[in-house]
Structure formats: structure tokens, C-alpha cells
Amino acid sequence: MSAYADLIELAKKAATLTEISGVGRPALWPAPANAATFRKAAVLMLFGALDEVPAASEKPLASADLDILLVERAATLNDHPGQVAFPGGGVDALDDSLSATALREAHEETGLDPLGVEVLGTLPEVPLVVSNFMVTPVVAWWARQTPVDVVDFGESAQVFRVPVRDLLDPDNRFTAVVKRGRDTYRGPAFAVNGVVVWGFTAGILNYVFHELGWSVPWDEQREIPAPI
């Protein structure tokens, strides 16, 4: 099947799930964990046909003609400063759905035209305890691509499209390690575009690639300190 067809099947499967586990970064410091107080949020997992920038990896991996949109958050932000993330944010009172939230936030952060985005479905919501959000990943296809860039440098340091092949390349995969006192967190990480994708975003990517059947074996014993 094509990458587009694979993503549609993923969305169909996700519609039957009530939760996905093992993707969020557990809080290693005191943080509220009361689900009743979580703020609703949505992020856009926007896949599209590879742009003019080819993959750096030359390995014959799945979905070589595909990329995904990411942003590097500004280092001055209070929540998750400097981390790589999917475009997205908190639900606004005027949003009529979580998909609308993801599209609005993506437009505000990257300048993309939401009319060119085909929403395929949503994954079950995932708690992001450290910032008290309950996040719904929205899986989408870039049917009519438009230019993207940083809209507000107070929010984002860069906006970039990463070839999926580079994310899947075992040479670019690591285990990120965070230590807080006696506690240690280990989770998947991707080194691409001069940055390290880790934490919540890497967990979602790792889960999605596995469910799509795109993942290839990688050395989980290769550890790096999480860039915090």
C-alpha cells in the first residue's frame, strides 16, 4: 500500500482504541496528575509528499517519498522550551473540534493553509502530565501543500519538514535519558535536522511508526542525554 493508504488504515484502527500507552514523558518532578484539571489540546501530525529537500539517508526504508512537519519551540517559552514538537496547542473556546484546534494552531505557528490539509482521523488522547495537558494527536495528509516558516519567533525557533526516511534510519535513533534525583527516564529519540526529537513527540512518532509497520530495528542501547 501507499503511505497515504497506510495512514488511512492507522486512522481507522485508532478510532477503535480508547487509549495508547507508553508515549508520554512521565513527570520526574512534582506535577499535577489530576485528570479533572487537565487542559485539552491537540497537535497536528501532518504527513505529505516529500518536498524538494531530499532525505539525507540513502537506506532503502519505507516511505522514502514522505515527510512530516515539525517545529522547534522557542527557548524562551515556559512550557517545553527548545523542544521539537508537532504544531499544536490548547483548545480555544471558538474551536468546533479538536481537529479544528490542531489546524488553527498549525496555521498560527507555521503559516500553512488549513484548506490544503485533509484530516484522516485522531489518535486517542495522551496525558502530558508535566504541563497538565490532555493531548489529542490529529493525523493528517497535506493534499495541497503551501509554504511554511516561523510566524512568531517568540513561539518557534524553526519550522521544518523532516523526511520520514531520516526518522526511520537506525543511525538517527537513540534512547534519550533524563535523570532527576533517584529517578531515570529513558525514551525514544531521533537526531535529525540538527536537533534531537525526544519526549512526548518522539514517543508519538515511535508509536505511529510501529503501528504503521514502518519501523526497522535500531539499537536501543545507544543512549544520549535528553537536551533539556
Tab-separated table of C-alpha atoms in Angstrom:
chain	number	residue	atom	x	y	z
A	1	MET	CA	0.000	0.000	0.000
A	2	SER	CA	0.985	3.651	-0.327
A	3	ALA	CA	1.909	5.786	2.670
A	4	TYR	CA	-1.418	7.599	2.294
A	5	ALA	CA	-3.336	4.306	2.410
A	6	ASP	CA	-1.291	3.175	5.421
A	7	LEU	CA	-2.202	6.368	7.257
A	8	ILE	CA	-5.897	5.919	6.493
A	9	GLU	CA	-5.755	2.403	7.916
A	10	LEU	CA	-3.993	3.756	11.012
A	11	ALA	CA	-6.771	6.316	11.483
A	12	LYS	CA	-9.421	3.592	11.153
A	13	LYS	CA	-7.668	1.467	13.749
A	14	ALA	CA	-7.218	4.438	16.086
A	15	ALA	CA	-10.969	5.050	16.002
A	16	THR	CA	-11.448	1.707	17.789
A	17	LEU	CA	-8.944	2.441	20.582
A	18	THR	CA	-9.623	4.113	23.892
A	19	GLU	CA	-6.021	4.774	24.815
A	20	ILE	CA	-2.427	4.396	23.744
A	21	SER	CA	0.273	3.881	26.320
A	22	GLY	CA	3.981	4.390	26.704
A	23	VAL	CA	4.269	7.595	24.666
A	24	GLY	CA	4.180	10.386	27.227
A	25	ARG	CA	7.126	11.501	29.302
A	26	PRO	CA	6.344	10.736	32.947
A	27	ALA	CA	6.834	13.608	35.357
A	28	LEU	CA	10.154	13.286	37.151
A	29	TRP	CA	9.382	16.288	39.326
A	30	PRO	CA	6.216	17.298	41.225
A	31	ALA	CA	3.393	17.984	38.774
A	32	PRO	CA	-0.395	17.809	38.926
A	33	ALA	CA	-1.775	14.499	37.670
A	34	ASN	CA	-5.478	15.017	38.294
A	35	ALA	CA	-7.240	14.231	35.021
A	36	ALA	CA	-10.090	16.524	36.013
A	37	THR	CA	-7.763	19.522	35.808
A	38	PHE	CA	-6.068	18.675	32.515
A	39	ARG	CA	-6.373	21.270	29.763
A	40	LYS	CA	-7.459	19.935	26.377
A	41	ALA	CA	-5.004	20.308	23.487
A	42	ALA	CA	-4.395	18.934	20.002
A	43	VAL	CA	-1.344	18.539	17.781
A	44	LEU	CA	-1.161	18.069	14.021
A	45	MET	CA	0.764	15.086	12.655
A	46	LEU	CA	0.932	16.358	9.087
A	47	PHE	CA	2.395	13.945	6.541
A	48	GLY	CA	2.930	14.928	2.923
A	49	ALA	CA	4.799	14.108	-0.256
A	50	LEU	CA	8.497	14.854	0.166
A	51	ASP	CA	9.445	18.421	-0.769
A	52	GLU	CA	12.479	19.451	-2.811
A	53	VAL	CA	14.873	18.705	0.067
A	54	PRO	CA	15.786	15.005	-0.246
A	55	ALA	CA	16.318	12.647	2.643
A	56	ALA	CA	19.860	12.530	3.975
A	57	SER	CA	19.572	8.792	4.491
A	58	GLU	CA	20.179	6.608	1.460
A	59	LYS	CA	18.894	3.440	3.105
A	60	PRO	CA	16.003	1.739	1.265
A	61	LEU	CA	13.488	2.282	4.065
A	62	ALA	CA	9.721	2.562	3.869
A	63	SER	CA	8.090	5.812	2.836
A	64	ALA	CA	11.137	7.364	1.199
A	65	ASP	CA	8.901	9.891	-0.583
A	66	LEU	CA	7.256	11.199	2.585
A	67	ASP	CA	7.911	13.880	5.167
A	68	ILE	CA	6.303	15.272	8.320
A	69	LEU	CA	6.025	18.821	9.644
A	70	LEU	CA	7.721	19.737	12.937
A	71	VAL	CA	8.531	22.892	14.872
A	72	GLU	CA	11.306	23.709	17.311
A	73	ARG	CA	9.805	25.644	20.181
A	74	ALA	CA	11.421	28.919	21.243
A	75	ALA	CA	13.918	28.613	24.071
A	76	THR	CA	12.132	31.400	25.963
A	77	LEU	CA	8.801	29.568	26.367
A	78	ASN	CA	7.626	28.437	29.797
A	79	ASP	CA	6.366	25.029	28.622
A	80	HIS	CA	8.848	22.670	26.894
A	81	PRO	CA	11.327	25.401	25.819
A	82	GLY	CA	13.565	24.471	22.898
A	83	GLN	CA	11.913	21.120	22.320
A	84	VAL	CA	10.861	19.805	18.931
A	85	ALA	CA	7.132	19.263	18.644
A	86	PHE	CA	4.219	18.873	16.304
A	87	PRO	CA	2.365	22.116	15.609
A	88	GLY	CA	-0.468	22.439	18.076
A	89	GLY	CA	-1.732	23.858	21.329
A	90	GLY	CA	-4.604	24.346	23.679
A	91	VAL	CA	-8.262	24.265	22.709
A	92	ASP	CA	-9.864	27.662	22.122
A	93	ALA	CA	-13.496	28.313	23.024
A	94	LEU	CA	-14.249	29.031	19.348
A	95	ASP	CA	-12.792	25.730	18.069
A	96	ASP	CA	-15.576	23.402	16.964
A	97	SER	CA	-13.434	20.250	17.237
A	98	LEU	CA	-10.002	19.014	18.249
A	99	SER	CA	-9.095	18.803	14.568
A	100	ALA	CA	-10.008	22.477	14.257
A	101	THR	CA	-7.711	23.240	17.191
A	102	ALA	CA	-4.795	21.436	15.559
A	103	LEU	CA	-5.352	23.165	12.210
A	104	ARG	CA	-5.737	26.616	13.753
A	105	GLU	CA	-2.615	26.243	15.860
A	106	ALA	CA	-0.629	24.888	12.890
A	107	HIS	CA	-1.699	27.879	10.812
A	108	GLU	CA	-0.721	30.293	13.590
A	109	GLU	CA	2.662	28.634	14.120
A	110	THR	CA	3.727	27.787	10.565
A	111	GLY	CA	1.522	29.771	8.175
A	112	LEU	CA	0.198	26.682	6.397
A	113	ASP	CA	-3.202	26.871	4.695
A	114	PRO	CA	-5.624	24.626	6.625
A	115	LEU	CA	-7.766	24.256	3.483
A	116	GLY	CA	-4.973	22.176	1.948
A	117	VAL	CA	-4.945	19.685	4.819
A	118	GLU	CA	-7.016	16.504	4.787
A	119	VAL	CA	-7.701	15.268	8.306
A	120	LEU	CA	-7.611	11.460	8.326
A	121	GLY	CA	-8.501	10.860	11.950
A	122	THR	CA	-7.354	11.216	15.543
A	123	LEU	CA	-5.411	9.063	17.950
A	124	PRO	CA	-6.680	8.571	21.499
A	125	GLU	CA	-5.767	11.455	23.770
A	126	VAL	CA	-2.496	11.205	25.679
A	127	PRO	CA	-1.760	12.919	29.017
A	128	LEU	CA	1.223	15.260	29.102
A	129	VAL	CA	1.481	15.446	32.861
A	130	VAL	CA	4.432	17.804	33.154
A	131	SER	CA	2.439	20.660	31.555
A	132	ASN	CA	-1.016	19.412	32.592
A	133	PHE	CA	-2.373	18.868	29.069
A	134	MET	CA	-4.507	16.079	27.657
A	135	VAL	CA	-3.324	15.970	24.056
A	136	THR	CA	-5.109	14.542	21.014
A	137	PRO	CA	-2.816	13.796	18.041
A	138	VAL	CA	-4.592	14.577	14.756
A	139	VAL	CA	-3.313	12.520	11.803
A	140	ALA	CA	-3.488	14.416	8.513
A	141	TRP	CA	-2.347	14.431	4.892
A	142	TRP	CA	-1.029	17.515	3.101
A	143	ALA	CA	-3.223	17.329	-0.015
A	144	ARG	CA	-2.338	20.832	-1.235
A	145	GLN	CA	0.993	21.950	0.149
A	146	THR	CA	1.685	25.590	0.983
A	147	PRO	CA	4.854	27.341	2.198
A	148	VAL	CA	5.634	27.146	5.910
A	149	ASP	CA	8.003	29.147	8.107
A	150	VAL	CA	8.247	30.647	11.564
A	151	VAL	CA	5.377	33.068	12.114
A	152	ASP	CA	6.387	34.279	15.583
A	153	PHE	CA	9.944	33.813	16.823
A	154	GLY	CA	8.611	34.276	20.339
A	155	GLU	CA	6.870	30.927	19.852
A	156	SER	CA	9.091	28.951	17.472
A	157	ALA	CA	12.795	28.861	16.660
A	158	GLN	CA	12.301	26.994	13.380
A	159	VAL	CA	9.690	25.212	11.297
A	160	PHE	CA	10.901	22.307	9.206
A	161	ARG	CA	9.835	19.243	7.259
A	162	VAL	CA	11.669	16.004	8.033
A	163	PRO	CA	11.819	13.109	5.579
A	164	VAL	CA	10.283	10.064	7.236
A	165	ARG	CA	13.181	8.014	5.881
A	166	ASP	CA	15.574	10.046	8.041
A	167	LEU	CA	13.432	9.436	11.116
A	168	LEU	CA	13.338	5.702	10.433
A	169	ASP	CA	17.091	5.382	9.774
A	170	PRO	CA	18.605	3.401	12.691
A	171	ASP	CA	21.678	5.648	12.533
A	172	ASN	CA	19.463	8.551	13.633
A	173	ARG	CA	17.744	6.745	16.502
A	174	PHE	CA	18.771	6.836	20.141
A	175	THR	CA	17.435	6.398	23.644
A	176	ALA	CA	17.202	9.750	25.444
A	177	VAL	CA	17.942	9.695	29.168
A	178	VAL	CA	16.717	12.115	31.837
A	179	LYS	CA	17.781	11.807	35.469
A	180	ARG	CA	16.055	13.554	38.357
A	181	GLY	CA	17.440	12.514	41.717
A	182	ARG	CA	16.850	8.791	42.042
A	183	ASP	CA	14.514	8.685	39.054
A	184	THR	CA	15.617	7.968	35.486
A	185	TYR	CA	13.526	8.251	32.325
A	186	ARG	CA	14.503	6.543	29.091
A	187	GLY	CA	12.589	7.012	25.878
A	188	PRO	CA	12.988	7.004	22.101
A	189	ALA	CA	14.754	9.877	20.373
A	190	PHE	CA	15.517	10.920	16.801
A	191	ALA	CA	18.524	13.048	15.769
A	192	VAL	CA	17.521	14.940	12.607
A	193	ASN	CA	17.902	18.409	11.105
A	194	GLY	CA	20.499	19.365	13.721
A	195	VAL	CA	18.107	18.756	16.623
A	196	VAL	CA	17.037	15.878	18.851
A	197	VAL	CA	13.374	14.909	18.890
A	198	TRP	CA	12.562	13.265	22.214
A	199	GLY	CA	9.941	13.074	24.957
A	200	PHE	CA	6.267	13.271	24.055
A	201	THR	CA	6.794	13.943	20.327
A	202	ALA	CA	9.300	11.118	19.896
A	203	GLY	CA	7.004	8.783	21.795
A	204	ILE	CA	4.109	9.537	19.467
A	205	LEU	CA	6.309	9.114	16.389
A	206	ASN	CA	7.698	5.842	17.706
A	207	TYR	CA	4.181	4.536	18.373
A	208	VAL	CA	2.823	5.609	14.981
A	209	PHE	CA	5.747	4.180	13.014
A	210	HIS	CA	5.344	0.870	14.846
A	211	GLU	CA	1.595	0.732	14.205
A	212	LEU	CA	2.129	1.564	10.533
A	213	GLY	CA	4.637	-1.249	10.183
A	214	TRP	CA	7.310	1.182	9.020
A	215	SER	CA	9.771	0.808	11.903
A	216	VAL	CA	13.033	-1.038	11.428
A	217	PRO	CA	15.236	-2.417	14.225
A	218	TRP	CA	17.512	0.099	15.942
A	219	ASP	CA	19.994	-0.058	18.807
A	220	GLU	CA	18.050	0.970	21.910
A	221	GLN	CA	21.265	0.711	23.955
A	222	ARG	CA	22.678	3.828	22.258
A	223	GLU	CA	21.925	6.461	24.876
A	224	ILE	CA	22.232	10.243	24.828
A	225	PRO	CA	21.331	12.826	27.468
A	226	ALA	CA	17.966	14.417	26.725
A	227	PRO	CA	18.547	18.021	25.565
A	228	ILE	CA	16.951	19.888	28.471
